GROMACS .gro file of C-alpha atoms in nm:
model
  294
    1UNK     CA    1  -0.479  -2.460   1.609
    2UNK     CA    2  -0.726  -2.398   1.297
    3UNK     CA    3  -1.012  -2.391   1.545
    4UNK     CA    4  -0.858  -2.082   1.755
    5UNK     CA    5  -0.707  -1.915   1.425
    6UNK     CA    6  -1.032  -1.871   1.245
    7UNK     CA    7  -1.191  -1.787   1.581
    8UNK     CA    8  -0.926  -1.548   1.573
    9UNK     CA    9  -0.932  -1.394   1.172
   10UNK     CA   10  -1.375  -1.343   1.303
   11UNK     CA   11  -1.273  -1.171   1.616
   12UNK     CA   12  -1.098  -0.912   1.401
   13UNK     CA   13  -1.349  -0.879   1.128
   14UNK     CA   14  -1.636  -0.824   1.375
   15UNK     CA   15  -1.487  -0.628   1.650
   16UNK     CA   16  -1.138  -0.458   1.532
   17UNK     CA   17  -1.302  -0.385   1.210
   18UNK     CA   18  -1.025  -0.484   1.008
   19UNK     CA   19  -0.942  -0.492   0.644
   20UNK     CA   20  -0.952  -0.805   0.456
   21UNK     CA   21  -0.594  -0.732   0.345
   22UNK     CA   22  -0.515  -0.710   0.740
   23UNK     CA   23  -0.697  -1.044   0.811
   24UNK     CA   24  -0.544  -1.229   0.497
   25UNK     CA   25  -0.174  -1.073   0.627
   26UNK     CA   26  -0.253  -1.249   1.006
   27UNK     CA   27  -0.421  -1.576   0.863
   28UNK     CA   28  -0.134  -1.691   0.607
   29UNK     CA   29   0.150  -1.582   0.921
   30UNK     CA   30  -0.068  -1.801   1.145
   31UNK     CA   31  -0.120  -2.076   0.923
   32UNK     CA   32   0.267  -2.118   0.866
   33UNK     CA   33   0.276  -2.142   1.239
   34UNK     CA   34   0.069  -2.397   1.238
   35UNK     CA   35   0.196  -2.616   1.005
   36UNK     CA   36   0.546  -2.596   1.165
   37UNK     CA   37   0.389  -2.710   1.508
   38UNK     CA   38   0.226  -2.987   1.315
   39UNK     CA   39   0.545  -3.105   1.190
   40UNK     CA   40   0.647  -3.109   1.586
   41UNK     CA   41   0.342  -3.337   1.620
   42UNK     CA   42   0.175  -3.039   1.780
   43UNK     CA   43  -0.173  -2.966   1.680
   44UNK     CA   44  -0.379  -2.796   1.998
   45UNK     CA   45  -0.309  -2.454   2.109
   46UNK     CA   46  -0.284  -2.552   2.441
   47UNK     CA   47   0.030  -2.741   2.366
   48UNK     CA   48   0.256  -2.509   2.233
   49UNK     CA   49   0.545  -2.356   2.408
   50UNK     CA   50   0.713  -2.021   2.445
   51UNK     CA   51   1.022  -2.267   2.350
   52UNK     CA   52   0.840  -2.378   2.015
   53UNK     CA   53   0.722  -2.015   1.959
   54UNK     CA   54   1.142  -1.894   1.986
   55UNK     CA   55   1.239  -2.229   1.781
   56UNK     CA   56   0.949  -2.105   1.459
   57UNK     CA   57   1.140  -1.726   1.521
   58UNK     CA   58   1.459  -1.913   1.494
   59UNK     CA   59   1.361  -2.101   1.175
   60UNK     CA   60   1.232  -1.818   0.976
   61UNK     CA   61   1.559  -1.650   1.064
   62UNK     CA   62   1.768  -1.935   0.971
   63UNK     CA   63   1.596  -2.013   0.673
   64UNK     CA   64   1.683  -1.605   0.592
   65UNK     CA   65   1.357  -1.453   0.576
   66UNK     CA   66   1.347  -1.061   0.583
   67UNK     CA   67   1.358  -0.884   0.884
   68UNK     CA   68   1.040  -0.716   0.837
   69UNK     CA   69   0.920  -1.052   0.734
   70UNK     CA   70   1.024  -1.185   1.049
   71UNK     CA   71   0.850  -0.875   1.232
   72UNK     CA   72   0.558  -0.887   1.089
   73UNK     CA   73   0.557  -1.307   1.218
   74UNK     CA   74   0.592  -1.206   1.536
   75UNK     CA   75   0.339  -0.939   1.576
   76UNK     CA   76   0.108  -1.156   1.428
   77UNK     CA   77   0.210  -1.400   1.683
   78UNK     CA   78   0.123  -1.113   1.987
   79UNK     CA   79  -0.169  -1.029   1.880
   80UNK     CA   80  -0.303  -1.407   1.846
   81UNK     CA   81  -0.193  -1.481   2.197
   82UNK     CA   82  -0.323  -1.171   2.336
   83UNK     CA   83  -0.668  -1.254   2.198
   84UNK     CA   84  -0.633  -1.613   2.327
   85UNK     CA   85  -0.524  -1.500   2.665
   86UNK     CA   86  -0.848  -1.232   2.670
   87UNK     CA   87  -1.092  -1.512   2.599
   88UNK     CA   88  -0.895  -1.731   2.826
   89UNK     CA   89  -0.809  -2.011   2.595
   90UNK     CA   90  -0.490  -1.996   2.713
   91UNK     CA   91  -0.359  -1.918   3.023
   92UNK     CA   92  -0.038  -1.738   2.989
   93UNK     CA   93   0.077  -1.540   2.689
   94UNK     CA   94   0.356  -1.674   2.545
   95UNK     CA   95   0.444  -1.493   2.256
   96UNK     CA   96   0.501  -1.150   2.489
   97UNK     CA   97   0.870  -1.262   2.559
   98UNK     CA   98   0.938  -1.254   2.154
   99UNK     CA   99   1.143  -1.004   2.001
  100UNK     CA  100   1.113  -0.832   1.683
  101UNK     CA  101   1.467  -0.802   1.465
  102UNK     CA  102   1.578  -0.468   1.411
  103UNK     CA  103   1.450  -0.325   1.088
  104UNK     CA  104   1.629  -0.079   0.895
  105UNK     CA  105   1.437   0.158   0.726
  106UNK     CA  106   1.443   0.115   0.321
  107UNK     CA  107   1.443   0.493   0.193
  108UNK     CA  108   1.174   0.472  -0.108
  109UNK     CA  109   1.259   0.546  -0.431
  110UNK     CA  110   1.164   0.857  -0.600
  111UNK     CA  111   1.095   0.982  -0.926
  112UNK     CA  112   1.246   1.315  -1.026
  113UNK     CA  113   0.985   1.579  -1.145
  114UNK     CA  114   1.179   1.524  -1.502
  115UNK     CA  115   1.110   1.167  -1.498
  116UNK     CA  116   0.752   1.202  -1.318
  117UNK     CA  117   0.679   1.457  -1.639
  118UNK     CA  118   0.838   1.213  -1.879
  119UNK     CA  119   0.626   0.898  -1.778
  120UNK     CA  120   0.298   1.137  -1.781
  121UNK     CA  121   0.321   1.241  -2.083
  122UNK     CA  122   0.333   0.862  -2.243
  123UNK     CA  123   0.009   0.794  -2.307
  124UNK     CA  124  -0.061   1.076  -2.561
  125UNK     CA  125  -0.292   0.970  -2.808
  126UNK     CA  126  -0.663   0.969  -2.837
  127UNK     CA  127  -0.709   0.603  -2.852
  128UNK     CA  128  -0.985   0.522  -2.582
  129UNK     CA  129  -0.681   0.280  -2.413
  130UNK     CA  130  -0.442   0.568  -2.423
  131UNK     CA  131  -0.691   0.845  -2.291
  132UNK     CA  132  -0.792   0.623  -1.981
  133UNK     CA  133  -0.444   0.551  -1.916
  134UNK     CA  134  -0.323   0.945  -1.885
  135UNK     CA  135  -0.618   0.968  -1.670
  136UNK     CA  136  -0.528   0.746  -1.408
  137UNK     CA  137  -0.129   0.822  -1.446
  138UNK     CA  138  -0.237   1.196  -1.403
  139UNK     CA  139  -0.430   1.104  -1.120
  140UNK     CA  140  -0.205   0.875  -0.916
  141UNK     CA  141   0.060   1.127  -0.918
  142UNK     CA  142  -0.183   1.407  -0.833
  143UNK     CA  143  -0.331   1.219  -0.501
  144UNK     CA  144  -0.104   1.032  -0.414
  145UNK     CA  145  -0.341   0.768  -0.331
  146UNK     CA  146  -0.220   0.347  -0.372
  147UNK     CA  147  -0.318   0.146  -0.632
  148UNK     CA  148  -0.587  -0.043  -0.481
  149UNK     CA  149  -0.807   0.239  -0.444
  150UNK     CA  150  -0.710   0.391  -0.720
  151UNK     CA  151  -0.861   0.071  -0.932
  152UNK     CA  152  -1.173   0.053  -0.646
  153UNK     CA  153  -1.250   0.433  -0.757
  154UNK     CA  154  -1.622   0.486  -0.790
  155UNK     CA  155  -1.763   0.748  -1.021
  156UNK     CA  156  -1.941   0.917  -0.759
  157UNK     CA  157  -1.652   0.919  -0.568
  158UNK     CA  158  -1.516   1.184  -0.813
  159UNK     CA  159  -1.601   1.559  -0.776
  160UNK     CA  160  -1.479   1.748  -1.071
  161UNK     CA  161  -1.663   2.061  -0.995
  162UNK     CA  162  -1.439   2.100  -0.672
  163UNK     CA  163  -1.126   1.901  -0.771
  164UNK     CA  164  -1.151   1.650  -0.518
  165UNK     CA  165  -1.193   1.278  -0.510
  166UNK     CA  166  -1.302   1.117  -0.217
  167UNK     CA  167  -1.097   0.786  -0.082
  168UNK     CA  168  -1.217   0.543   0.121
  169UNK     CA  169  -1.107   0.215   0.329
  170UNK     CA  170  -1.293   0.000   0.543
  171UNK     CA  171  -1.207   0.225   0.868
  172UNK     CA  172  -1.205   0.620   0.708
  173UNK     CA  173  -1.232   0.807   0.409
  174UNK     CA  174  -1.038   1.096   0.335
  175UNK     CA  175  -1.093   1.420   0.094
  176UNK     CA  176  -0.744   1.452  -0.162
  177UNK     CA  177  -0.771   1.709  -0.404
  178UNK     CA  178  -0.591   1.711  -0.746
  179UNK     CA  179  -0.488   2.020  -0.972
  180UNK     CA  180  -0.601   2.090  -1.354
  181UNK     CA  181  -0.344   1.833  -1.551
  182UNK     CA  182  -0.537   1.562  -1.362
  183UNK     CA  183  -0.867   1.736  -1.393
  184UNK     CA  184  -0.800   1.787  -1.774
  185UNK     CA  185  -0.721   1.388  -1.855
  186UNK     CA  186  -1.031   1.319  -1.619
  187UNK     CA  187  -1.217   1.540  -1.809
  188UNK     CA  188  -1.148   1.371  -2.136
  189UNK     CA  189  -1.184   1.034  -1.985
  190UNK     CA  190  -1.553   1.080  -1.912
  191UNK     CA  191  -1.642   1.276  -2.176
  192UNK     CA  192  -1.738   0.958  -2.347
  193UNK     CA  193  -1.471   0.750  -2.340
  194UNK     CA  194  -1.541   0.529  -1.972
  195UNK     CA  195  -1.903   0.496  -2.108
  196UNK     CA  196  -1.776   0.357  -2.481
  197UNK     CA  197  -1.528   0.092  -2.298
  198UNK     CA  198  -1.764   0.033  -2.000
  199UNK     CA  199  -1.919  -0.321  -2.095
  200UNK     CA  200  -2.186  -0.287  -1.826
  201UNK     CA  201  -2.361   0.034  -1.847
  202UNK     CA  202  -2.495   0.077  -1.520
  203UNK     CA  203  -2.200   0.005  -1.339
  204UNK     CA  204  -2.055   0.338  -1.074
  205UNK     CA  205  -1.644   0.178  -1.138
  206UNK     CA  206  -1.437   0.434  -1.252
  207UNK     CA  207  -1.201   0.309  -1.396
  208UNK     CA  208  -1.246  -0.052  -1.672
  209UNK     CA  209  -0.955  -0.247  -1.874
  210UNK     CA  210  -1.011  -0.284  -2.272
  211UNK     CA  211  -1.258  -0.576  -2.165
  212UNK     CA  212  -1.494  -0.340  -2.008
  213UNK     CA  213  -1.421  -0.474  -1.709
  214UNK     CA  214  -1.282  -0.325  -1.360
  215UNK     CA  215  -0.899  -0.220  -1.426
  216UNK     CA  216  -0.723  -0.552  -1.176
  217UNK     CA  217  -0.367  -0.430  -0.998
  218UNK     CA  218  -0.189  -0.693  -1.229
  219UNK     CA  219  -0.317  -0.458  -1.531
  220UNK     CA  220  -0.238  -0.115  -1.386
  221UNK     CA  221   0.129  -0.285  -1.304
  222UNK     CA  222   0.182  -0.396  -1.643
  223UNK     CA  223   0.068   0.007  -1.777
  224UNK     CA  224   0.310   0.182  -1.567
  225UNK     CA  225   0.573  -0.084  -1.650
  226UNK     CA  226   0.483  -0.043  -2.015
  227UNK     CA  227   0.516   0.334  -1.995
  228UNK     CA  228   0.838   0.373  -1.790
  229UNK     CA  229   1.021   0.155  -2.078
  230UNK     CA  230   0.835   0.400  -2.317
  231UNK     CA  231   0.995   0.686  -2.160
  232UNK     CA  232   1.309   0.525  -2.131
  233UNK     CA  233   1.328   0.524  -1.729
  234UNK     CA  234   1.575   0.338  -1.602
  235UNK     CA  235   1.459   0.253  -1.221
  236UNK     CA  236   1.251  -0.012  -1.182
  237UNK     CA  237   0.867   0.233  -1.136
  238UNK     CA  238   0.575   0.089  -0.950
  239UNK     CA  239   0.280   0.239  -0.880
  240UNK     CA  240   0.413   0.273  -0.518
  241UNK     CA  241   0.696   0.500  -0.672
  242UNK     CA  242   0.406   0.762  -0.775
  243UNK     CA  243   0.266   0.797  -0.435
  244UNK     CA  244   0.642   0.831  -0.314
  245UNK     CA  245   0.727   1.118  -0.542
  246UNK     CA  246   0.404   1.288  -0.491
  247UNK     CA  247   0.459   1.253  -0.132
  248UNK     CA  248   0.832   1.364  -0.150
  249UNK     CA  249   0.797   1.636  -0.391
  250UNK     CA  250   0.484   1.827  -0.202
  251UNK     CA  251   0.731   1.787   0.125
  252UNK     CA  252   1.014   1.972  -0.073
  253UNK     CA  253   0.792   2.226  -0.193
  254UNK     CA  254   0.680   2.352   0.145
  255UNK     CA  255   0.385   2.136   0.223
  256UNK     CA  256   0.343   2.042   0.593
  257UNK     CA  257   0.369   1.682   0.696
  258UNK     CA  258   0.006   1.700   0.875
  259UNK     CA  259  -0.143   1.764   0.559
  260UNK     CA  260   0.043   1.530   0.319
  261UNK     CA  261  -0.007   1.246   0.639
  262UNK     CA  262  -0.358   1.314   0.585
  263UNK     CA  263  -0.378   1.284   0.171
  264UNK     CA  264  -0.143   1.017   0.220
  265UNK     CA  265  -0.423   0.828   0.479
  266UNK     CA  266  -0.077   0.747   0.729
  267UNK     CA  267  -0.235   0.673   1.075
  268UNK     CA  268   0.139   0.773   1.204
  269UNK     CA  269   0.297   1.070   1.101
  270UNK     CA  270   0.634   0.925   1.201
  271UNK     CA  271   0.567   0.726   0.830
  272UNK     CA  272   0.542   1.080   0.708
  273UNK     CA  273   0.848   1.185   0.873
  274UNK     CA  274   1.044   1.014   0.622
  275UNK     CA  275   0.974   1.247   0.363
  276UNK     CA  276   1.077   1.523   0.564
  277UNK     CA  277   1.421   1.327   0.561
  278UNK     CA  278   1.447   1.249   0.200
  279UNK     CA  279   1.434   1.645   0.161
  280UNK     CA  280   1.695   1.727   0.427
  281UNK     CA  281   1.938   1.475   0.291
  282UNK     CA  282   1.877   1.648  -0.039
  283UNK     CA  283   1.942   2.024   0.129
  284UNK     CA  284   2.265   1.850   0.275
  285UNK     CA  285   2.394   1.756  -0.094
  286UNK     CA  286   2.321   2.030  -0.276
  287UNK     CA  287   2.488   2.251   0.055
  288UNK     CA  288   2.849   1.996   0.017
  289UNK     CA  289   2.807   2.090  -0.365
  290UNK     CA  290   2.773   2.462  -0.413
  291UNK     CA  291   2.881   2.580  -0.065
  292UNK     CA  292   3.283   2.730  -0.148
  293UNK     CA  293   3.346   2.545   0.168
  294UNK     CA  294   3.096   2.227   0.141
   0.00000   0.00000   0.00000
């Protein structure tokens, strides 16, 4: 099967145009396939039933894998078979029969503005270290945008003139603006600091570590961890948890989903949708609580 799978992870680099996060997600679900054929004593494509395919389903289940897990297996699965049956490697697509498990939708956590204010306001010294870090806080909860790209942030990809930063992935880019607290830490960021802990000087990365090098995710995970202690939060905060309170809090202040779907860079708005939600389950409690007859 290693033959077809890499044949596979190319055809969706060269002509789907996907991400390498996309094409690492489908290679390490195929691989697993693979080695539980091989433990069958199956090794070519060819050879592999829609029986095997349902017993490898079965496994992962058994063995008590998430659902979305699970999901996520068996799209995989699809979308490999549906590429071998378009080339015509294989003749028949066995994987169409398989059916994804029912996934109930986590709601995300969220930050309350209090907390959200609290963990801001942290870093609030003028130590180079502490001076980057309310920069990127600031601006995480101002966009919105994930962690990745807000650690793959180029300098030209700022525009403080117009308060906007520009985002990109491998198949769009997007405009997100950000208000004057971001613009402020940015502002104080740049004014000398990036350039003092920037080891090489002609490099466009926004944002470096105390090394001088590019900020990794571990590092950013460890600051906001750091921080959220600091201000004595007691959820567990991920970056993730910014871009879900910026998200959630925009939606209960009257923004419309098309627009947050957009900052946010959803390709659905039904992902959107949950915000929406969040903030109708919150009208709903605070109704039951002050309504006389709640």
């Amino acid at each position: 099967m290693e033959k077809e799978i890499s044949a596979f992870i190319l055809y969706l680099h060269n002509v789907k145009n996907t991400s390498r996060n996309t094409e690492l997600s489908y290679k390490r679900d195929l691989e697993k396939v693979e080695h539980f054929m091989a433990a069958r004593g199956i090794t070519e494509t060819k050879d592999v039933s829609d029986g095997d395919l349902s017993d490898y389903v079965k496994y992962l289940e058994d063995n008590h894998f998430a659902a979305a897990t699970v999901s996520r297996n068996i799209a995989s699965l699809k979308a490999f078979y549906h590429y071998m049956v378009q080339e015509g490697l294989v003749a028949e697509d066995i994987a169409e029969p398989l059916k994804a498990p029912k996934i109930t939708k986590k709601i995300p956590a969220i930050m309350s503005p209090d907390e959200v204010v609290r963990l801001l306001e942290q870093p609030s010294g003028d130590s180079p270290k502490e001076i980057r870090d309310k920069a990127m806080l600031e601006l995480l909860y101002a966009t919105g945008i994930r962690v990745t790209e807000l650690i793959t942030l180029k300098l030209s990809d700022i525009n403080m003139q117009m308060s906007f930063l520009l985002c990109r992935d491998r198949n769009k880019e997007r405009m997100i603006p950000f208000g004057a607290a971001a613009k402020y830490a940015l502002a104080r960021y740049l004014n000398g600091i990036r350039e003092e802990m920037l080891e090489n000087k002609t490099s466009d990365v926004l944002f470096v570590n105390c090394s001088g090098q590019p900020m990794s995710r571990q590092g950013f995970w460890k600051l906001i961890k750091y921080y959220a202690r600091k201000a004595d939060i007691k959820a567990d905060i991920t970056p993730h948890t910014l871009r879900h309170s910026f998200a959630a809090h925009l939606v209960e202040n009257g923004a419309d989903l098309r627009s947050v779907q957009e900052m946010l860079g959803h390709s659905d708005i039904s992902t959107t949708q949950i915000y929406a939600n969040l903030n109708h389950n919150h009208i709903r409690e605070v109704y039951a609580k002050a309504h006389p007859r709640g």
